[in-house]
CSV table of C-alpha atoms and ligand atoms in Angstrom, one decimal:
chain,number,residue,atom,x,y,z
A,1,UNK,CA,6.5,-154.8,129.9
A,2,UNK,CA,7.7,-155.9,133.4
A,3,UNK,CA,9.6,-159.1,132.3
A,4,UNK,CA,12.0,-156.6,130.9
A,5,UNK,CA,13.2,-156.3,134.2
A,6,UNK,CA,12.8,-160.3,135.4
A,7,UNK,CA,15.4,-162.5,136.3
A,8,UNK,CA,16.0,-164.0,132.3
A,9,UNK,CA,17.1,-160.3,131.3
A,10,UNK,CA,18.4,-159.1,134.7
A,11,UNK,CA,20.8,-162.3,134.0
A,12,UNK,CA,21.7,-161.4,130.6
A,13,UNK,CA,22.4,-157.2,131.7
A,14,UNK,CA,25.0,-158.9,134.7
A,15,UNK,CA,27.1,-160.9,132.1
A,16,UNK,CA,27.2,-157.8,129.5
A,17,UNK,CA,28.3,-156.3,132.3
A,18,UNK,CA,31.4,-158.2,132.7
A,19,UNK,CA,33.8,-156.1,130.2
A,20,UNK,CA,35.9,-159.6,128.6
A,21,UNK,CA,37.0,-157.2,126.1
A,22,UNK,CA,40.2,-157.6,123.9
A,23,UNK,CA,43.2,-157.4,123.9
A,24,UNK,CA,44.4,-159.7,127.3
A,25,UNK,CA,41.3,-160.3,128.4
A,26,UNK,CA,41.1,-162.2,132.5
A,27,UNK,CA,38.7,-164.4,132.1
A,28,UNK,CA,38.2,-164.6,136.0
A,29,UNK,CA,34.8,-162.7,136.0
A,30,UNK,CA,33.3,-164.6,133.9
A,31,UNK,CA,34.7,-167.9,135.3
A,32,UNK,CA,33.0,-166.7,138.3
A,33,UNK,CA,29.9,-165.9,136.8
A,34,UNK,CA,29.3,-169.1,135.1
A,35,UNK,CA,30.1,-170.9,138.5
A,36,UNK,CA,27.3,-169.1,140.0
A,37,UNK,CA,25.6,-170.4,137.2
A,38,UNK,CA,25.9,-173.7,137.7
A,39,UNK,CA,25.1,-173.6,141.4
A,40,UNK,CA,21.8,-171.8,141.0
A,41,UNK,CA,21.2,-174.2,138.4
A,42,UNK,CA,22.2,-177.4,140.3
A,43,UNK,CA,24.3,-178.3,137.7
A,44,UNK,CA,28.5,-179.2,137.7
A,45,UNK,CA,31.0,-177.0,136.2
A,46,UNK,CA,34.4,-178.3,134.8
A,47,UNK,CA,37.2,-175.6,133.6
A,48,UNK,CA,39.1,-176.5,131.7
A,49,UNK,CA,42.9,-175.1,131.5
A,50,UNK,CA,45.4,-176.4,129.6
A,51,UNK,CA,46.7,-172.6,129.6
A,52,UNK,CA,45.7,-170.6,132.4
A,53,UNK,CA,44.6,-167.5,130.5
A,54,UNK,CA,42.9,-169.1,128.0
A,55,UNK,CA,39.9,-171.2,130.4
A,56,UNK,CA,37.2,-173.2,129.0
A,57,UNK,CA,34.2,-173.7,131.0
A,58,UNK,CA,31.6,-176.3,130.8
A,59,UNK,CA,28.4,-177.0,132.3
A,60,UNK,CA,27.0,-180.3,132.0
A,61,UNK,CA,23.2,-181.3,132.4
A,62,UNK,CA,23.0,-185.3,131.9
A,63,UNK,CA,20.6,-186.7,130.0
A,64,UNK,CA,18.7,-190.1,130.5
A,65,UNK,CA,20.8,-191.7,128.1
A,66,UNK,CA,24.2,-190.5,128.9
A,67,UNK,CA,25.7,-193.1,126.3
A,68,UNK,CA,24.4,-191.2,123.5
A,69,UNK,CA,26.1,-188.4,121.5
A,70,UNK,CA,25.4,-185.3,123.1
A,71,UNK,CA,24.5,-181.9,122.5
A,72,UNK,CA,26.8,-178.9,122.7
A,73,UNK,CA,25.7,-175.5,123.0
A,74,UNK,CA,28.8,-173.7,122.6
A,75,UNK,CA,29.3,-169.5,123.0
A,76,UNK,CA,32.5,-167.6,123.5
A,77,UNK,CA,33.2,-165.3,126.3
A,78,UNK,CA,35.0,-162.6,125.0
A,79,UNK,CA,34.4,-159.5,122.8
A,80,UNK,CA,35.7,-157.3,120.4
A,81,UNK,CA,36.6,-153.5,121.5
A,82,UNK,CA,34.8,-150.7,122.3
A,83,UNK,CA,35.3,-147.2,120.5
A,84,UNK,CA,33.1,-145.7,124.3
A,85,UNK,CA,33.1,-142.1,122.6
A,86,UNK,CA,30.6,-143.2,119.5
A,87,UNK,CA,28.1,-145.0,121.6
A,88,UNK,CA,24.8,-143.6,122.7
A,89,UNK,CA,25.0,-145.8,126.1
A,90,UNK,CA,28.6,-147.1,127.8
A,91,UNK,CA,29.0,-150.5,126.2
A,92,UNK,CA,29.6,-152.6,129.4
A,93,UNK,CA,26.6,-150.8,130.9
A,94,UNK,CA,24.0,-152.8,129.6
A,95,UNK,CA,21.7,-149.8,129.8
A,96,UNK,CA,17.7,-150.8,129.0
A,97,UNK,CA,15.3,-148.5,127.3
A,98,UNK,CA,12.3,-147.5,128.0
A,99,UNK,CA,11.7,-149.2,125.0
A,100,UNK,CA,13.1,-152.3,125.6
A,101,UNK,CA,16.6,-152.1,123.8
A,102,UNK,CA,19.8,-153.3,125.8
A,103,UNK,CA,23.0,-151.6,124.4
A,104,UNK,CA,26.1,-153.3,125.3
A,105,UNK,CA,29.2,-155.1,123.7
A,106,UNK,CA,28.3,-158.8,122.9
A,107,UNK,CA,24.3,-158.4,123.2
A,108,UNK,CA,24.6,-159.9,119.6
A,109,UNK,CA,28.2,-161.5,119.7
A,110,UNK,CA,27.5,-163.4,121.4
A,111,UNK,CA,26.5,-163.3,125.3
A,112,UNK,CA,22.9,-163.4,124.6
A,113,UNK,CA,22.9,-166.8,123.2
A,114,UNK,CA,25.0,-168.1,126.0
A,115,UNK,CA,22.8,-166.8,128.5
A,116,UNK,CA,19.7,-168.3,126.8
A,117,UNK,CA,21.1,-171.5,126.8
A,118,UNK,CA,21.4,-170.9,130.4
A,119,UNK,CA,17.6,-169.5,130.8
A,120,UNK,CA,16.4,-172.8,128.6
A,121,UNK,CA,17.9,-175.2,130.4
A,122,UNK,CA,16.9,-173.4,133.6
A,123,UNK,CA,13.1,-173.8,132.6
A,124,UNK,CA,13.2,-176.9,131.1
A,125,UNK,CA,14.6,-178.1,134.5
A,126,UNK,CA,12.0,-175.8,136.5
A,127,UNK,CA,9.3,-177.8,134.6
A,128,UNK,CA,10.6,-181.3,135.2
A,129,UNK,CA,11.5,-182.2,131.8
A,130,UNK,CA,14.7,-184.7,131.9
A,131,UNK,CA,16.0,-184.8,128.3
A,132,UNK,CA,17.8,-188.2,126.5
A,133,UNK,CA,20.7,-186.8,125.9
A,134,UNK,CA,24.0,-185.0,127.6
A,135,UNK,CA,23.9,-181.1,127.4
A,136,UNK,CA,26.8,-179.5,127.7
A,137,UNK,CA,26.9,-175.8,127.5
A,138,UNK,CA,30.5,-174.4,126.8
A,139,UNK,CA,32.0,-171.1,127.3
A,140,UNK,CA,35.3,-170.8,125.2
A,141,UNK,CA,38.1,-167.7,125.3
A,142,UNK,CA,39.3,-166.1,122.0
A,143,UNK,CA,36.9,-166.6,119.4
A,144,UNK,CA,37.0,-163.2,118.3
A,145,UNK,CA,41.0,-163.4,117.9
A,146,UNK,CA,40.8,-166.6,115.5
A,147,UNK,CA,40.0,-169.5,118.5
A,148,UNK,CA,43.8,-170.5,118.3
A,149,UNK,CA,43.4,-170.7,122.0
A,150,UNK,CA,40.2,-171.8,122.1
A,151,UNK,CA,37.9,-174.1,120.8
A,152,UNK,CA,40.7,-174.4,118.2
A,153,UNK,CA,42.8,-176.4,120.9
A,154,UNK,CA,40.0,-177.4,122.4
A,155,UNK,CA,38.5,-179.8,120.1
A,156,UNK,CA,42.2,-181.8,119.9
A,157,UNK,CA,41.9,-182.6,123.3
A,158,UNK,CA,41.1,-185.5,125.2
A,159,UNK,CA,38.5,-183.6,127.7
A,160,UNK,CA,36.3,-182.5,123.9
A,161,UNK,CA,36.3,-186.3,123.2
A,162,UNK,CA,35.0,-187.5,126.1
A,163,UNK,CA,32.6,-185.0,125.8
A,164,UNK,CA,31.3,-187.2,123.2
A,165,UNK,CA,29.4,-184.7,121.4
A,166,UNK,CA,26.7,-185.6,118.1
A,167,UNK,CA,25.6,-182.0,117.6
A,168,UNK,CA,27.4,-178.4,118.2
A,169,UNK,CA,25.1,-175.4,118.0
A,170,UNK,CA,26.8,-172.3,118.0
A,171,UNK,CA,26.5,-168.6,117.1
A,172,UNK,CA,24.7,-167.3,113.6
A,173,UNK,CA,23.7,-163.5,113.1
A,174,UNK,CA,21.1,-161.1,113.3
A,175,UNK,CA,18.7,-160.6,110.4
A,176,UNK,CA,16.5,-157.9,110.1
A,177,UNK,CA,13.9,-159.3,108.2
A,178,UNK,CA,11.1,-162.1,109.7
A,179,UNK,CA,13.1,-165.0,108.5
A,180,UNK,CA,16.0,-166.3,111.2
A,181,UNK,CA,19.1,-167.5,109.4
A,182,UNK,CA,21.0,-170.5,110.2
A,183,UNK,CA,24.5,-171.5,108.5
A,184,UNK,CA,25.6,-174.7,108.1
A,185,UNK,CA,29.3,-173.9,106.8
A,186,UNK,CA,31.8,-172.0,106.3
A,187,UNK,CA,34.4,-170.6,103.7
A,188,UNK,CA,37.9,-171.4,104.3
A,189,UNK,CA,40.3,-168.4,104.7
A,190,UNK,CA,43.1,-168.2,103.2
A,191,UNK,CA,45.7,-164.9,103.6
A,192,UNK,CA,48.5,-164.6,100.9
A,193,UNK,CA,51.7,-162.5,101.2
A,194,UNK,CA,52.8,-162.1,97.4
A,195,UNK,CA,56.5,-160.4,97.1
A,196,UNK,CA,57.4,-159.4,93.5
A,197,UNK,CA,61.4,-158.7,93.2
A,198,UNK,CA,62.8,-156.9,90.7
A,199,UNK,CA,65.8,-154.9,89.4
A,200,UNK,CA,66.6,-152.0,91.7
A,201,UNK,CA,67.8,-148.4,90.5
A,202,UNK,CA,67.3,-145.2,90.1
A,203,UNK,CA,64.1,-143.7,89.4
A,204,UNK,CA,64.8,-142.0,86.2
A,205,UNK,CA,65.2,-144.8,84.1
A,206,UNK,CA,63.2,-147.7,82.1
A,207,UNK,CA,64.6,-150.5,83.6
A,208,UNK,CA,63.6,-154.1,82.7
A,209,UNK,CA,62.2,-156.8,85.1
A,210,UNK,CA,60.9,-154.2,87.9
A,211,UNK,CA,58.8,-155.3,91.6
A,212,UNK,CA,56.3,-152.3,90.0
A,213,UNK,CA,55.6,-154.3,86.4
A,214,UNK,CA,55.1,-157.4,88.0
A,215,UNK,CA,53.3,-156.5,91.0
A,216,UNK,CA,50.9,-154.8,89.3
A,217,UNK,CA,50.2,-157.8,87.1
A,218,UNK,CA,49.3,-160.0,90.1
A,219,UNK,CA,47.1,-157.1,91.7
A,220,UNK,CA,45.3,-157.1,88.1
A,221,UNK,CA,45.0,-161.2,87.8
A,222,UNK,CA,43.3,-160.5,91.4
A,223,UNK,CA,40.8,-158.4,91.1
A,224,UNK,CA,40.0,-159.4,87.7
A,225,UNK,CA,38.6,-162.5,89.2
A,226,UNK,CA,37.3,-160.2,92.1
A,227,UNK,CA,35.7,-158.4,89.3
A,228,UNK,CA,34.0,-162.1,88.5
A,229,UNK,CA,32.7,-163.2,91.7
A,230,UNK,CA,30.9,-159.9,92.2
A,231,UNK,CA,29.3,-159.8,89.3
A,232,UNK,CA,28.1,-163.4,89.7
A,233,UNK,CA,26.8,-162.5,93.2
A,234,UNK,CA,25.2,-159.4,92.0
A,235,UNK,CA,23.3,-161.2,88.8
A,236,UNK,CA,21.9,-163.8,91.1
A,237,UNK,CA,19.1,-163.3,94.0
A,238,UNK,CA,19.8,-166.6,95.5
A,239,UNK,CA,23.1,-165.7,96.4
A,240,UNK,CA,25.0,-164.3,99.4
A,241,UNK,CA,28.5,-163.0,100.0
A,242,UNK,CA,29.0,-166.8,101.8
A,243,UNK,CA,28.9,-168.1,98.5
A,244,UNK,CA,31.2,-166.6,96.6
A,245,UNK,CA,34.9,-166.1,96.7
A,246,UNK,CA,35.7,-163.2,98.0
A,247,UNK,CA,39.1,-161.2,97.6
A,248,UNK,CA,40.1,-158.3,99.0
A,249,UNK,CA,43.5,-156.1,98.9
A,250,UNK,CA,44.3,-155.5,102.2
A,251,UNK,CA,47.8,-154.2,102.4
A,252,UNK,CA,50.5,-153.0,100.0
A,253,UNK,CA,54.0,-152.6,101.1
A,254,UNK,CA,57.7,-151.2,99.9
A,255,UNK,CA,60.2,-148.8,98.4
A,256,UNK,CA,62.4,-146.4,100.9
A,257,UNK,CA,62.1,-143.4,98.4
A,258,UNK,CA,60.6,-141.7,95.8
A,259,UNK,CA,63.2,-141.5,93.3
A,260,UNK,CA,64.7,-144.8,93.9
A,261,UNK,CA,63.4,-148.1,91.7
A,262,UNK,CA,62.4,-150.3,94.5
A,263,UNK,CA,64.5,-154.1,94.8
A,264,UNK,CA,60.7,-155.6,95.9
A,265,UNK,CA,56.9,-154.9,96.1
A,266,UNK,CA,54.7,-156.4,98.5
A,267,UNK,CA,50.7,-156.9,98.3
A,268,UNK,CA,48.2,-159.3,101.1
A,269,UNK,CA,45.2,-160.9,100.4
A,270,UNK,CA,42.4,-161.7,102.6
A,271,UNK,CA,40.7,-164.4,100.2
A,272,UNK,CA,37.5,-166.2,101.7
A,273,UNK,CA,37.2,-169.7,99.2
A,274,UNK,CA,32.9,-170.5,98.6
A,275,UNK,CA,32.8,-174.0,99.9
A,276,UNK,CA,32.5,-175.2,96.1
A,277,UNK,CA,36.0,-174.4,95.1
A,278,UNK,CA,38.5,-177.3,94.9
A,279,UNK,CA,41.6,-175.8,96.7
A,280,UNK,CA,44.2,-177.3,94.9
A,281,UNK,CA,43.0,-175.9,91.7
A,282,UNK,CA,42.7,-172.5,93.2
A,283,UNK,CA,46.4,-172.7,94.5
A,284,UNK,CA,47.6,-173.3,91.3
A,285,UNK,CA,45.4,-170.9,89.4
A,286,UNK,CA,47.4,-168.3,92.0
A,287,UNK,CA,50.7,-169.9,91.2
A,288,UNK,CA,49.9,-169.5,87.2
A,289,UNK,CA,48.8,-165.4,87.7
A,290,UNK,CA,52.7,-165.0,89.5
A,291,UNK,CA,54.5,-166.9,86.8
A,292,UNK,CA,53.0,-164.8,84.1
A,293,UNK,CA,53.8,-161.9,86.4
A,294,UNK,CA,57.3,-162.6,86.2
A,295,UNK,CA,60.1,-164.6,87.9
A,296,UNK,CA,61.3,-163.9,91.1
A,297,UNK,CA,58.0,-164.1,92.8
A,298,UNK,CA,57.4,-165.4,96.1
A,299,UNK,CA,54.1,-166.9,97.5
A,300,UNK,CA,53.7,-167.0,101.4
A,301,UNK,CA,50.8,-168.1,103.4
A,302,UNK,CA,50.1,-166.2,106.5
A,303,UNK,CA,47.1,-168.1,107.1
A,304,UNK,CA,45.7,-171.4,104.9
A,305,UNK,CA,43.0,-173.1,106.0
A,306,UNK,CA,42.0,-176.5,105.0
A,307,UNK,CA,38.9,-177.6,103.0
A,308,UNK,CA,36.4,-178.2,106.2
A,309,UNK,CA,32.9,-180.0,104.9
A,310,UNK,CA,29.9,-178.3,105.0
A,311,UNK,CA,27.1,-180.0,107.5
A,312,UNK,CA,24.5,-181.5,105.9
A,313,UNK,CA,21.0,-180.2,105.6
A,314,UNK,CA,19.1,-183.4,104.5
A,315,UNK,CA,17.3,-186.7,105.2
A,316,UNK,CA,20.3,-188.6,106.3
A,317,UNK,CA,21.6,-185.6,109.7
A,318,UNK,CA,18.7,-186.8,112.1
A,319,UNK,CA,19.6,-183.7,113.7
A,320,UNK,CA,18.5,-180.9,110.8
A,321,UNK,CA,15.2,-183.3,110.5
A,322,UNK,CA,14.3,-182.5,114.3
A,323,UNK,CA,15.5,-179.1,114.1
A,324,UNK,CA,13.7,-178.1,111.2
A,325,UNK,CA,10.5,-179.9,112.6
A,326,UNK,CA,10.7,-178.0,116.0
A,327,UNK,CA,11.4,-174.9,114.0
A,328,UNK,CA,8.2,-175.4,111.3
A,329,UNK,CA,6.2,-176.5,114.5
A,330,UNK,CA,7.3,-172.7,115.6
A,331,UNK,CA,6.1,-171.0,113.0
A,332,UNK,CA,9.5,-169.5,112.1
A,333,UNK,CA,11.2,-169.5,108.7
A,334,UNK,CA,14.6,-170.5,108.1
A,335,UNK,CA,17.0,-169.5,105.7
A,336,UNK,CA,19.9,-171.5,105.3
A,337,UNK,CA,23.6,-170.1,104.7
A,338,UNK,CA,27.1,-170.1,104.7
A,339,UNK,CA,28.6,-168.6,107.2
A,340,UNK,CA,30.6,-165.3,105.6
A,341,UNK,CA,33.1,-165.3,108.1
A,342,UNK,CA,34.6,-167.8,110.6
A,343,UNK,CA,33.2,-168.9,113.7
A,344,UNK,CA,34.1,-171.6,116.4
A,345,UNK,CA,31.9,-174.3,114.3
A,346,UNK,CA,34.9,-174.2,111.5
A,347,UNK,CA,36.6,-176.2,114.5
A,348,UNK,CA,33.8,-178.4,115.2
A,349,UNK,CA,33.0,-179.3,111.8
A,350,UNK,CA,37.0,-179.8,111.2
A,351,UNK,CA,36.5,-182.8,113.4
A,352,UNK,CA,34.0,-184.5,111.6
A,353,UNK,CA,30.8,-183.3,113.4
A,354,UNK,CA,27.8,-181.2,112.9
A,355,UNK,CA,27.2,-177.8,113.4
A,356,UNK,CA,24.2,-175.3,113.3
A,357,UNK,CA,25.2,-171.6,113.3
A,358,UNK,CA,22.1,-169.9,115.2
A,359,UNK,CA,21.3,-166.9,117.1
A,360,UNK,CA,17.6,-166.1,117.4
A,361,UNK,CA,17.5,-163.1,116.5
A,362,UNK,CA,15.4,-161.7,114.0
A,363,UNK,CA,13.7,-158.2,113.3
A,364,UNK,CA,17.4,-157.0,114.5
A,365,UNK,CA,19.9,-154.6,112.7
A,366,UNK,CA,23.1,-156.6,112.1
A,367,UNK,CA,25.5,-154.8,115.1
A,368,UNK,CA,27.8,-157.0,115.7
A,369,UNK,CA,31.1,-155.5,116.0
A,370,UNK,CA,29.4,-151.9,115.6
A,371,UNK,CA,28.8,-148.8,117.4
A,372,UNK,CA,26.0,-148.8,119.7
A,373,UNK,CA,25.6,-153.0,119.6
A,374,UNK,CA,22.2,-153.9,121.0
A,375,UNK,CA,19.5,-156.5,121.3
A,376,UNK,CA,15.7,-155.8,122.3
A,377,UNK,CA,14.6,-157.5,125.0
A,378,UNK,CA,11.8,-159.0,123.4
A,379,UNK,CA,14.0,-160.7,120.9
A,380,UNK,CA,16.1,-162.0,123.5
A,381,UNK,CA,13.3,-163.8,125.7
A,382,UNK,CA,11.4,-165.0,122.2
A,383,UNK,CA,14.9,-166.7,121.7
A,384,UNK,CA,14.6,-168.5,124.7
A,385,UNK,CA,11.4,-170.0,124.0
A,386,UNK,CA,12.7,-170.8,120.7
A,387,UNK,CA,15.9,-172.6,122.3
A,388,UNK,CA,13.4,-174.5,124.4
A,389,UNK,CA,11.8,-176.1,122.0
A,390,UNK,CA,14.4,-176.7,119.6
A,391,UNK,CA,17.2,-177.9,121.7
A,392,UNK,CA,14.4,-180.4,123.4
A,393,UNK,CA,14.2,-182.1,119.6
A,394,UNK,CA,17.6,-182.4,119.0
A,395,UNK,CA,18.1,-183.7,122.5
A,396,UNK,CA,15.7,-185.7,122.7
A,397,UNK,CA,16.3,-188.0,119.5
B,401,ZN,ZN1,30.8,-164.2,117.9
């Protein structure tokens, strides 16, 4: 097909091939990329720097009514690493098929999206549409190391209010079925360091009050309830992994030698709360399992993320009615979801506004992350056509 070689996907191949890999990414490339953006689209750019390394870029297409809430169509620039020696193609080549596939890092996560926002807006302009409302497209740094940097900082500053922004879109996932999924929350995360201390000694006694008895009752209290949220997702088909709680054991730590009774034990948790569960109850379900375990217990936090409200999919978010309209009027299904991980909209959504989490992507193997990452280049330009018509509802409300 020769629009697998036109200017939408020869645009999309160019920014793939700018490697903003991690760790220490320079964001320079891309800054330049996006500003050559902007001029071919006729449209100003603003970066943003409160710190130098970490830019955020926006480009802004004003709408007729430039007093109304706008619309953001956010993307992050950078990408996770690259093992080069498992992929079929070098992963900042941006190598097409002669089937149509393009293999690179961030052809899913999430440089596609950001340059079909780009390609939408260039048509929409091409055709002499003018839409009511502000666009802004933005291109943060750092998603992909937790947005502390990023949109994180981003949102608390003055430049994000003035943006004045009604709706974010940002990044979803790929499905491989018909259906294209679209999340409207996400879980909170929440990373516990438990330390069980004990009586130290040597190894060839029964000594009472031991780091091994208790920590092993707290890794037991853990994945007992582990045990419980995966049979609940298992027994029910409507469910996904965003809505349960998951737990995981990630690390276990301590003792200097075999024969020695060690003075403390240490196990992490990565646990994901479902957006159902009342934190303060979980907190002191936790703080119940370590006093049974035994005293001398201590409970850190690496990471504890407030409850962040889930964006509403209903009569009353004018912005879900013309979304969903558009997307009916398309033809293309929708499943809803919560987001299993975390995503620049937890950000968004922490400041009171809505968020979609969409990429238009479906009939695609879920790569992101993965060896040998790639999107077809007939998903890609469908997605365009599918950003044109439903970022000219939402805009145009
Ligand atoms: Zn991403």
């Amino acid at each position: 097909m020769s629009n697998w070689t036109g200017p939408e996907v020869n645009n999309f191949r160019k920014y793939l091939r700018i490697a903003s890999v991690h760790p220490d990414i320079n964001y320079d490339d891309c800054i330049t990329f996006l500003t050559e953006q902007a001029t071919e689209l006729g449209l100003p750019i603003k970066v943003h720097v409160d710190n130098p390394k970490k830019p955020v870029v926006i480009i802004t297409w004003e709408g007729k009514v430039p007093t109304s809430p706008s619309i953001l169509l956010n993307s992050h620039m950078d990408v996770v690493p690259v093992f080069p020696e498992s992929w079929t193609y070098p992963p900042f080549s941006a190598h097409l098929t002669e089937d149509g596939k393009i293999y690179a890092r961030g052809s899913q996560d999430m440089k596609c999206v950001a340059i079909q926002y780009i390609e939408t807006v260039r048509r929409l302009k091409k055709n002499g549409v003018r839409l009511n409302r502000t666009i802004h497209m933005c291109f943060v740094p750092d998603e992909e190391v937790g947005g502390v940097d990023g949109m994180r900082a981003f949102v608390q500053t003055e430049e994000f209010k003035k943006l004045n922004v009604g709706l974010a879109i940002d990044e979803g996932m790929a499905s491989p079925t018909d259906e294209f999924l679209l999340y409207y929350g996400e879980r909170s995360i929440w990373h516990l360091i438990i330390t069980c201390n004990g009586n130290p000694g040597h190894g060839s006694l029964i000594l009472p009050d031991t780091a091994g008895e208790k920590i092993r009752v707290v890794i037991d209290k853990f994945m007992d309830f582990r045990q419980k949220e995966k049979q609940r997702l298992e027994e029910n088909q409507n469910l996904t992994v965003g809505d349960v709680t998951t737990v995981n054991l990630t690390q276990l730590s301590g003792g200097v030698q075999t024969n020695v009774v060690p003075e403390s034990l240490t196990a992490v948790f990565d646990v994901r709360l479902a957006v159902d569960v009342n934190h303060a109850e979980f907190e002191a379900m936790v703080n119940s399992w370590c006093q049974e375990a035994g005293d001398n217990i201590k409970i850190e936090y690496e990471q504890k993320e407030d409850y962040v409200e889930i964006t509403q999919l209903n009569e009353n978010n004018a912005y879900w009615v013309a979304f969903k309209r558009a997307a009916d009027d398309l033809n293309i299904k929708l499943s809803t979801r919560i987001f299993p991980g975390g995503t620049d909209s937890r950000f968004i959504r922490g400041v009171g506004l809505p968020a979609f989490g969409f990429s238009p992507m479906n009939r695609t193997p879920v790569l992101l992350h993965d060896h040998d990452e790639y999107l077809h280049a007939d998903v890609y330009l469908k997605g365009i056509d599918i950003y044109e018509k439903l970022i000219t509802a939402v805009a145009n409300i």
